[in-house]
């Protein structure tokens, strides 16, 4: 499938947004110590490292090269996270350490309870400090908690007062909210600051729902206070306020480091902490176990259903083939299209299939949507109740439809849509255009967030399962992994050939730690996502010709499919030639797969 040849240029604005994660409540350990350290009896320790006198005499200062205090406090926190509160208290008493000081516990409580004056005083002190670090409260002498060197004190005040302002608006107290805006927030920002201007506009939102939507805020009773606490804690010295679940984070980093050095990482289970991890090449899908030759033309699109029971293929021919993966026999052949079928996608629950054709229709098997121009791509919303279609021409280049065929939204874009993807969390929609643009939308508000201009044409976009990255195929023989939050290129994958034709790459492997793509040299290329290493170059498709599409089986991490100009679909696995016989035996007890015929996949008369 070749590119649409018409060139064009367009400019767009670019910016990025910050995201936050949920914070679970941490059990506070109250003490009278400074910076989180006390003796076992609760009296303030005279030792700068927080050890009691008896412990200091008997215990070494390091633990296999690690700071003993840090290790002990992390263990106390981890025991609390695991629910072993008695063990945590016992370790605290025996070691003389506590996770945090009373000042930190009071600060956390003040934020979560909405006591903004108390929270500001505990965090920053009643008066600006003369230099650097802070200490705990002593006879009214309070300079706040110790902050990291790069902390911006005015910005921290701004975060606190913004929450105060929004909660007053939510409570309907516009008078106090205006005073907070004018006397507390405005002095912290320069004149004509866009953040202040945006907050001023919120005064007109008398409806709570509109206030939360415009402020992107979930209210005082939602998660906003917890998210604020997380934001503020980033500026507090970690020795004072240990980041939440710190030991678990460190263990995750150990695992990720081992995974990043394991080229063939594709296990069915998470690596164990008891031993070093390394996957064997023999367990990787490198063998062609089947060759499906029922396609009447070049294969352009292919996708496994989410449950792995079906494989749908389409392309140059007008037919769409759906295979039962227990036998890889054609379970159903869709013959309703009258021109090339360029794209297809299963709904999140696998109950529907959308097919996009050059015959100017996008067919959801229950719905028929008609267009004035060929439809090139589509993407389902996570709830499966709507989908987005993209087209290179016409007045419906980027549209959101309901499953009943009702037009929900037409973005009326000027650019031509090459491909579109909706993030699994439903927050963002990414569009790649023929004009070398990557346009990212807030899918919930349907507004553009940012636009990236690139130097090469693009053919497809995929979004990772965790909604963190987008994967973009470039016509200059590169594949880019881009962070959705920062809009920065995280990694480039090179080696495959691409210049003239549409090639669709994708994420692969059990943890999506692999990148897989076809190529114009008739090969399949597989990279390690974390380090960019080219793991394998697989041959099998006829030459000359292009491998245009690949699909990884989400239910079987050791199986993927590839399709190309030779009109063949190759099934790759780690299994041997007896694969089908073994598979049939494993699936004997499974209920039969009902093909998507006109019973369960019949289409309605809805025509747009």
mmCIF file of N, CA and C in Angstrom, residues 299-306 308-314 321-323 325 343-348 350 352-354 378-380 462 506 549-554 561:
data_model
loop_
_atom_site.group_PDB
_atom_site.id
_atom_site.type_symbol
_atom_site.label_atom_id
_atom_site.label_comp_id
_atom_site.label_asym_id
_atom_site.label_seq_id
_atom_site.Cartn_x
_atom_site.Cartn_y
_atom_site.Cartn_z
ATOM 1 N N UNK A 299 -1.462 -8.225 1.736
ATOM 2 C CA UNK A 299 -2.017 -8.084 3.088
ATOM 3 C C UNK A 299 -1.560 -6.731 3.650
ATOM 4 N N UNK A 300 -2.519 -5.869 3.995
ATOM 5 C CA UNK A 300 -2.219 -4.515 4.482
ATOM 6 C C UNK A 300 -2.562 -4.318 5.956
ATOM 7 N N UNK A 301 -3.528 -5.066 6.453
ATOM 8 C CA UNK A 301 -3.976 -4.883 7.843
ATOM 9 C C UNK A 301 -4.232 -6.252 8.463
ATOM 10 N N UNK A 302 -3.946 -6.340 9.758
ATOM 11 C CA UNK A 302 -4.085 -7.629 10.442
ATOM 12 C C UNK A 302 -4.131 -7.363 11.942
ATOM 13 N N UNK A 303 -4.999 -8.105 12.649
ATOM 14 C CA UNK A 303 -5.085 -7.916 14.093
ATOM 15 C C UNK A 303 -5.680 -9.143 14.754
ATOM 16 N N UNK A 304 -5.036 -9.603 15.847
ATOM 17 C CA UNK A 304 -5.616 -10.632 16.700
ATOM 18 C C UNK A 304 -6.703 -10.008 17.567
ATOM 19 N N UNK A 305 -7.750 -10.753 17.849
ATOM 20 C CA UNK A 305 -8.717 -10.288 18.839
ATOM 21 C C UNK A 305 -8.043 -10.282 20.202
ATOM 22 N N UNK A 306 -8.585 -9.526 21.140
ATOM 23 C CA UNK A 306 -7.945 -9.373 22.444
ATOM 24 C C UNK A 306 -7.874 -10.682 23.221
ATOM 25 N N UNK A 308 -7.406 -13.498 21.770
ATOM 26 C CA UNK A 308 -6.537 -14.374 21.012
ATOM 27 C C UNK A 308 -7.240 -15.457 20.228
ATOM 28 N N UNK A 309 -8.550 -15.487 20.209
ATOM 29 C CA UNK A 309 -9.295 -16.564 19.556
ATOM 30 C C UNK A 309 -9.453 -16.353 18.055
ATOM 31 N N UNK A 310 -9.285 -15.114 17.588
ATOM 32 C CA UNK A 310 -9.486 -14.825 16.165
ATOM 33 C C UNK A 310 -8.339 -13.985 15.623
ATOM 34 N N UNK A 311 -8.103 -14.104 14.324
ATOM 35 C CA UNK A 311 -7.158 -13.261 13.600
ATOM 36 C C UNK A 311 -7.858 -12.749 12.352
ATOM 37 N N UNK A 312 -7.968 -11.430 12.221
ATOM 38 C CA UNK A 312 -8.619 -10.810 11.069
ATOM 39 C C UNK A 312 -7.555 -10.225 10.152
ATOM 40 N N UNK A 313 -7.719 -10.414 8.838
ATOM 41 C CA UNK A 313 -6.773 -9.878 7.859
ATOM 42 C C UNK A 313 -7.535 -9.211 6.715
ATOM 43 N N UNK A 314 -6.890 -8.203 6.105
ATOM 44 C CA UNK A 314 -7.481 -7.523 4.948
ATOM 45 C C UNK A 314 -6.365 -6.861 4.151
ATOM 46 N N UNK A 321 -10.820 -11.618 5.901
ATOM 47 C CA UNK A 321 -10.800 -12.991 6.385
ATOM 48 C C UNK A 321 -10.649 -13.013 7.891
ATOM 49 N N UNK A 322 -11.406 -13.882 8.549
ATOM 50 C CA UNK A 322 -11.318 -14.044 9.996
ATOM 51 C C UNK A 322 -11.032 -15.516 10.283
ATOM 52 N N UNK A 323 -9.873 -15.761 10.910
ATOM 53 C CA UNK A 323 -9.423 -17.111 11.210
ATOM 54 C C UNK A 323 -9.739 -17.457 12.667
ATOM 55 N N UNK A 325 -8.169 -19.157 15.611
ATOM 56 C CA UNK A 325 -6.769 -19.448 15.914
ATOM 57 C C UNK A 325 -6.560 -20.806 16.571
ATOM 58 N N UNK A 343 -7.778 -1.056 6.476
ATOM 59 C CA UNK A 343 -7.562 -1.116 7.923
ATOM 60 C C UNK A 343 -8.721 -1.855 8.573
ATOM 61 N N UNK A 344 -8.419 -2.461 9.727
ATOM 62 C CA UNK A 344 -9.460 -3.112 10.528
ATOM 63 C C UNK A 344 -9.037 -3.095 11.994
ATOM 64 N N UNK A 345 -10.009 -3.216 12.894
ATOM 65 C CA UNK A 345 -9.707 -3.201 14.333
ATOM 66 C C UNK A 345 -10.851 -3.845 15.097
ATOM 67 N N UNK A 346 -10.491 -4.681 16.094
ATOM 68 C CA UNK A 346 -11.473 -5.288 16.982
ATOM 69 C C UNK A 346 -11.883 -4.302 18.066
ATOM 70 N N UNK A 347 -13.138 -4.375 18.480
ATOM 71 C CA UNK A 347 -13.590 -3.574 19.617
ATOM 72 C C UNK A 347 -12.957 -4.116 20.893
ATOM 73 N N UNK A 348 -12.906 -3.317 21.971
ATOM 74 C CA UNK A 348 -12.244 -3.774 23.200
ATOM 75 C C UNK A 348 -12.765 -5.098 23.748
ATOM 76 N N UNK A 350 -14.133 -7.445 21.791
ATOM 77 C CA UNK A 350 -14.093 -8.389 20.667
ATOM 78 C C UNK A 350 -15.466 -8.712 20.099
ATOM 79 N N UNK A 352 -17.255 -6.700 18.189
ATOM 80 C CA UNK A 352 -17.448 -6.012 16.918
ATOM 81 C C UNK A 352 -16.110 -5.871 16.200
ATOM 82 N N UNK A 353 -16.184 -5.721 14.900
ATOM 83 C CA UNK A 353 -15.013 -5.489 14.064
ATOM 84 C C UNK A 353 -15.315 -4.328 13.137
ATOM 85 N N UNK A 354 -14.404 -3.357 13.093
ATOM 86 C CA UNK A 354 -14.560 -2.254 12.161
ATOM 87 C C UNK A 354 -13.601 -2.463 11.003
ATOM 88 N N UNK A 378 -9.027 3.693 11.686
ATOM 89 C CA UNK A 378 -10.049 3.807 12.732
ATOM 90 C C UNK A 378 -9.444 3.380 14.057
ATOM 91 N N UNK A 379 -10.061 3.830 15.147
ATOM 92 C CA UNK A 379 -9.611 3.439 16.484
ATOM 93 C C UNK A 379 -10.805 3.441 17.424
ATOM 94 N N UNK A 380 -10.877 2.412 18.263
ATOM 95 C CA UNK A 380 -11.991 2.271 19.211
ATOM 96 C C UNK A 380 -11.710 3.055 20.490
ATOM 97 N N UNK A 462 0.889 3.703 17.068
ATOM 98 C CA UNK A 462 0.334 2.818 18.091
ATOM 99 C C UNK A 462 0.605 3.439 19.450
ATOM 100 N N UNK A 506 4.377 -2.393 15.619
ATOM 101 C CA UNK A 506 3.559 -2.501 16.828
ATOM 102 C C UNK A 506 4.426 -2.902 18.022
ATOM 103 N N UNK A 549 2.679 -5.523 7.463
ATOM 104 C CA UNK A 549 1.963 -5.471 8.732
ATOM 105 C C UNK A 549 2.367 -6.650 9.601
ATOM 106 N N UNK A 550 2.423 -6.414 10.905
ATOM 107 C CA UNK A 550 2.695 -7.457 11.896
ATOM 108 C C UNK A 550 1.687 -7.311 13.030
ATOM 109 N N UNK A 551 1.411 -8.397 13.708
ATOM 110 C CA UNK A 551 0.464 -8.367 14.832
ATOM 111 C C UNK A 551 0.903 -9.390 15.865
ATOM 112 N N UNK A 552 0.995 -8.957 17.125
ATOM 113 C CA UNK A 552 1.372 -9.853 18.222
ATOM 114 C C UNK A 552 0.104 -10.349 18.896
ATOM 115 N N UNK A 553 0.068 -11.632 19.216
ATOM 116 C CA UNK A 553 -1.108 -12.217 19.852
ATOM 117 C C UNK A 553 -1.147 -11.800 21.327
ATOM 118 N N UNK A 554 -2.135 -11.003 21.747
ATOM 119 C CA UNK A 554 -2.171 -10.533 23.144
ATOM 120 C C UNK A 554 -2.432 -11.636 24.152
ATOM 121 N N UNK A 561 2.062 -12.671 14.042
ATOM 122 C CA UNK A 561 1.763 -12.916 12.634
ATOM 123 C C UNK A 561 2.357 -11.805 11.798
#
